Amino acid sequence: MDIIVSNASDKPIYEQIASQMKSLIMTGELAEGQQLPSIRALANDLRISVITTKRAYADLEAQGFIETVQGKGSFVAGGNAELLREEHLRSVEELLSKAVDQAREAGLTAQDLHAMIDLLTEEQ
């Protein structure tokens, strides 16, 4: 599992870790039931504080992406297909919102935007 943290990012390190892990789960690179590195091991690998890693895991657990079993470790949560779908929908909505804003700035109509989307979906 490759997690990259950047001190130059405007996002806190725990958010960088959580978002990258969430992305790995959503793409299936981290499979349901797969054990994650221990908080201490990930902190050592990334050369960051254990507290920072613990916060990332706590956020992921609160969002339902991982489960922690006392004495055994943290695992990718099972049965979260609907949660993953909602996360994908939210991500697409954010991207579309940015596209709509840029389209408005460029003076494009809703019809122009629909035509672009139709064209892009036909190409794939």
PDB file of C-alpha atoms in Angstrom:
ATOM      1  CA  MET A   1       0.000   0.000   0.000  1.00  0.00           C
ATOM      2  CA  ASP A   2       1.564   3.242  -1.158  1.00  0.00           C
ATOM      3  CA  ILE A   3       0.598   6.295   0.866  1.00  0.00           C
ATOM      4  CA  ILE A   4       2.352   9.562   0.088  1.00  0.00           C
ATOM      5  CA  VAL A   5       2.229  12.493   2.469  1.00  0.00           C
ATOM      6  CA  SER A   6       3.292  15.999   1.583  1.00  0.00           C
ATOM      7  CA  ASN A   7       4.215  18.712   4.033  1.00  0.00           C
ATOM      8  CA  ALA A   8       3.597  21.227   1.239  1.00  0.00           C
ATOM      9  CA  SER A   9      -0.084  20.230   0.948  1.00  0.00           C
ATOM     10  CA  ASP A  10      -2.755  22.472   2.434  1.00  0.00           C
ATOM     11  CA  LYS A  11      -4.485  19.335   3.773  1.00  0.00           C
ATOM     12  CA  PRO A  12      -3.471  18.019   7.202  1.00  0.00           C
ATOM     13  CA  ILE A  13      -1.437  14.816   7.072  1.00  0.00           C
ATOM     14  CA  TYR A  14      -4.183  12.713   8.672  1.00  0.00           C
ATOM     15  CA  GLU A  15      -6.594  13.850   5.925  1.00  0.00           C
ATOM     16  CA  GLN A  16      -4.042  12.977   3.242  1.00  0.00           C
ATOM     17  CA  ILE A  17      -3.720   9.466   4.672  1.00  0.00           C
ATOM     18  CA  ALA A  18      -7.472   8.983   5.096  1.00  0.00           C
ATOM     19  CA  SER A  19      -8.313  10.225   1.593  1.00  0.00           C
ATOM     20  CA  GLN A  20      -5.667   8.022  -0.036  1.00  0.00           C
ATOM     21  CA  MET A  21      -6.815   4.955   1.913  1.00  0.00           C
ATOM     22  CA  LYS A  22     -10.434   5.730   1.068  1.00  0.00           C
ATOM     23  CA  SER A  23      -9.460   5.951  -2.598  1.00  0.00           C
ATOM     24  CA  LEU A  24      -7.665   2.587  -2.411  1.00  0.00           C
ATOM     25  CA  ILE A  25     -10.780   1.038  -0.861  1.00  0.00           C
ATOM     26  CA  MET A  26     -13.100   2.616  -3.429  1.00  0.00           C
ATOM     27  CA  THR A  27     -11.004   1.382  -6.358  1.00  0.00           C
ATOM     28  CA  GLY A  28     -10.792  -2.112  -4.893  1.00  0.00           C
ATOM     29  CA  GLU A  29      -7.027  -2.047  -4.387  1.00  0.00           C
ATOM     30  CA  LEU A  30      -7.764  -2.658  -0.718  1.00  0.00           C
ATOM     31  CA  ALA A  31     -10.296  -5.493  -0.646  1.00  0.00           C
ATOM     32  CA  GLU A  32     -13.036  -6.137   1.868  1.00  0.00           C
ATOM     33  CA  GLY A  33     -11.608  -7.855   4.935  1.00  0.00           C
ATOM     34  CA  GLN A  34      -8.008  -7.007   4.064  1.00  0.00           C
ATOM     35  CA  GLN A  35      -5.886  -6.172   7.082  1.00  0.00           C
ATOM     36  CA  LEU A  36      -4.341  -2.726   7.173  1.00  0.00           C
ATOM     37  CA  PRO A  37      -0.908  -1.965   8.588  1.00  0.00           C
ATOM     38  CA  SER A  38      -0.942  -1.299  12.305  1.00  0.00           C
ATOM     39  CA  ILE A  39      -1.131   2.331  13.349  1.00  0.00           C
ATOM     40  CA  ARG A  40       2.423   2.145  14.671  1.00  0.00           C
ATOM     41  CA  ALA A  41       3.789   0.409  11.544  1.00  0.00           C
ATOM     42  CA  LEU A  42       2.181   2.946   9.189  1.00  0.00           C
ATOM     43  CA  ALA A  43       3.476   5.823  11.320  1.00  0.00           C
ATOM     44  CA  ASN A  44       6.978   4.373  11.143  1.00  0.00           C
ATOM     45  CA  ASP A  45       6.763   3.818   7.374  1.00  0.00           C
ATOM     46  CA  LEU A  46       5.574   7.372   6.769  1.00  0.00           C
ATOM     47  CA  ARG A  47       7.856   8.833   9.464  1.00  0.00           C
ATOM     48  CA  ILE A  48       4.999  10.641  11.160  1.00  0.00           C
ATOM     49  CA  SER A  49       3.430  10.672  14.590  1.00  0.00           C
ATOM     50  CA  VAL A  50       1.392   7.704  15.784  1.00  0.00           C
ATOM     51  CA  ILE A  51      -1.252  10.238  16.870  1.00  0.00           C
ATOM     52  CA  THR A  52      -1.607  11.457  13.269  1.00  0.00           C
ATOM     53  CA  THR A  53      -2.040   7.919  11.945  1.00  0.00           C
ATOM     54  CA  LYS A  54      -4.488   7.109  14.726  1.00  0.00           C
ATOM     55  CA  ARG A  55      -6.594  10.142  13.721  1.00  0.00           C
ATOM     56  CA  ALA A  56      -6.682   8.972  10.082  1.00  0.00           C
ATOM     57  CA  TYR A  57      -7.804   5.479  11.120  1.00  0.00           C
ATOM     58  CA  ALA A  58     -10.406   6.929  13.512  1.00  0.00           C
ATOM     59  CA  ASP A  59     -11.841   9.085  10.716  1.00  0.00           C
ATOM     60  CA  LEU A  60     -11.981   6.128   8.325  1.00  0.00           C
ATOM     61  CA  GLU A  61     -13.683   4.021  10.977  1.00  0.00           C
ATOM     62  CA  ALA A  62     -16.218   6.768  11.743  1.00  0.00           C
ATOM     63  CA  GLN A  63     -17.033   6.960   8.017  1.00  0.00           C
ATOM     64  CA  GLY A  64     -17.520   3.173   7.873  1.00  0.00           C
ATOM     65  CA  PHE A  65     -14.574   2.361   5.623  1.00  0.00           C
ATOM     66  CA  ILE A  66     -12.582   0.331   8.141  1.00  0.00           C
ATOM     67  CA  GLU A  67     -13.270  -1.727  11.260  1.00  0.00           C
ATOM     68  CA  THR A  68     -10.915  -2.155  14.163  1.00  0.00           C
ATOM     69  CA  VAL A  69     -10.871  -5.344  16.213  1.00  0.00           C
ATOM     70  CA  GLN A  70      -9.226  -4.996  19.612  1.00  0.00           C
ATOM     71  CA  GLY A  71      -5.986  -6.958  19.678  1.00  0.00           C
ATOM     72  CA  LYS A  72      -6.199  -7.978  16.008  1.00  0.00           C
ATOM     73  CA  GLY A  73      -5.911  -4.736  14.063  1.00  0.00           C
ATOM     74  CA  SER A  74      -7.815  -2.734  11.478  1.00  0.00           C
ATOM     75  CA  PHE A  75      -9.511  -4.195   8.422  1.00  0.00           C
ATOM     76  CA  VAL A  76     -11.336  -2.901   5.361  1.00  0.00           C
ATOM     77  CA  ALA A  77     -15.004  -2.910   6.331  1.00  0.00           C
ATOM     78  CA  GLY A  78     -17.266  -5.441   4.686  1.00  0.00           C
ATOM     79  CA  GLY A  79     -20.677  -4.876   3.186  1.00  0.00           C
ATOM     80  CA  ASN A  80     -20.070  -1.234   2.409  1.00  0.00           C
ATOM     81  CA  ALA A  81     -21.088  -1.315  -1.268  1.00  0.00           C
ATOM     82  CA  GLU A  82     -23.790   1.303  -0.709  1.00  0.00           C
ATOM     83  CA  LEU A  83     -21.363   3.478   1.233  1.00  0.00           C
ATOM     84  CA  LEU A  84     -18.844   3.249  -1.605  1.00  0.00           C
ATOM     85  CA  ARG A  85     -21.554   4.116  -4.136  1.00  0.00           C
ATOM     86  CA  GLU A  86     -22.535   7.189  -2.107  1.00  0.00           C
ATOM     87  CA  GLU A  87     -18.896   8.242  -1.881  1.00  0.00           C
ATOM     88  CA  HIS A  88     -18.522   7.887  -5.659  1.00  0.00           C
ATOM     89  CA  LEU A  89     -21.706   9.911  -6.205  1.00  0.00           C
ATOM     90  CA  ARG A  90     -20.473  12.654  -3.905  1.00  0.00           C
ATOM     91  CA  SER A  91     -17.166  12.780  -5.753  1.00  0.00           C
ATOM     92  CA  VAL A  92     -18.893  13.006  -9.153  1.00  0.00           C
ATOM     93  CA  GLU A  93     -21.194  15.742  -7.837  1.00  0.00           C
ATOM     94  CA  GLU A  94     -18.182  17.772  -6.701  1.00  0.00           C
ATOM     95  CA  LEU A  95     -16.531  17.435 -10.103  1.00  0.00           C
ATOM     96  CA  LEU A  96     -19.737  18.324 -11.932  1.00  0.00           C
ATOM     97  CA  SER A  97     -20.217  21.334  -9.685  1.00  0.00           C
ATOM     98  CA  LYS A  98     -16.757  22.590 -10.659  1.00  0.00           C
ATOM     99  CA  ALA A  99     -17.543  21.937 -14.327  1.00  0.00           C
ATOM    100  CA  VAL A 100     -20.809  23.893 -14.074  1.00  0.00           C
ATOM    101  CA  ASP A 101     -18.998  26.811 -12.434  1.00  0.00           C
ATOM    102  CA  GLN A 102     -16.371  26.859 -15.177  1.00  0.00           C
ATOM    103  CA  ALA A 103     -19.036  26.541 -17.864  1.00  0.00           C
ATOM    104  CA  ARG A 104     -20.848  29.585 -16.437  1.00  0.00           C
ATOM    105  CA  GLU A 105     -17.607  31.560 -16.430  1.00  0.00           C
ATOM    106  CA  ALA A 106     -17.116  30.623 -20.087  1.00  0.00           C
ATOM    107  CA  GLY A 107     -20.678  31.625 -20.947  1.00  0.00           C
ATOM    108  CA  LEU A 108     -21.802  28.105 -21.840  1.00  0.00           C
ATOM    109  CA  THR A 109     -25.444  27.076 -21.567  1.00  0.00           C
ATOM    110  CA  ALA A 110     -26.798  23.965 -19.878  1.00  0.00           C
ATOM    111  CA  GLN A 111     -27.414  22.554 -23.369  1.00  0.00           C
ATOM    112  CA  ASP A 112     -23.747  23.083 -24.261  1.00  0.00           C
ATOM    113  CA  LEU A 113     -22.712  21.278 -21.103  1.00  0.00           C
ATOM    114  CA  HIS A 114     -25.125  18.395 -21.780  1.00  0.00           C
ATOM    115  CA  ALA A 115     -23.770  18.091 -25.319  1.00  0.00           C
ATOM    116  CA  MET A 116     -20.204  17.907 -23.966  1.00  0.00           C
ATOM    117  CA  ILE A 117     -21.144  15.202 -21.469  1.00  0.00           C
ATOM    118  CA  ASP A 118     -22.997  13.233 -24.151  1.00  0.00           C
ATOM    119  CA  LEU A 119     -19.984  13.456 -26.444  1.00  0.00           C
ATOM    120  CA  LEU A 120     -17.575  12.373 -23.696  1.00  0.00           C
ATOM    121  CA  THR A 121     -19.712   9.388 -22.677  1.00  0.00           C
ATOM    122  CA  GLU A 122     -20.069   8.270 -26.317  1.00  0.00           C
ATOM    123  CA  GLU A 123     -16.285   8.266 -26.743  1.00  0.00           C
ATOM    124  CA  GLN A 124     -15.852   5.817 -23.906  1.00  0.00           C
TER     125      GLN A 124
END
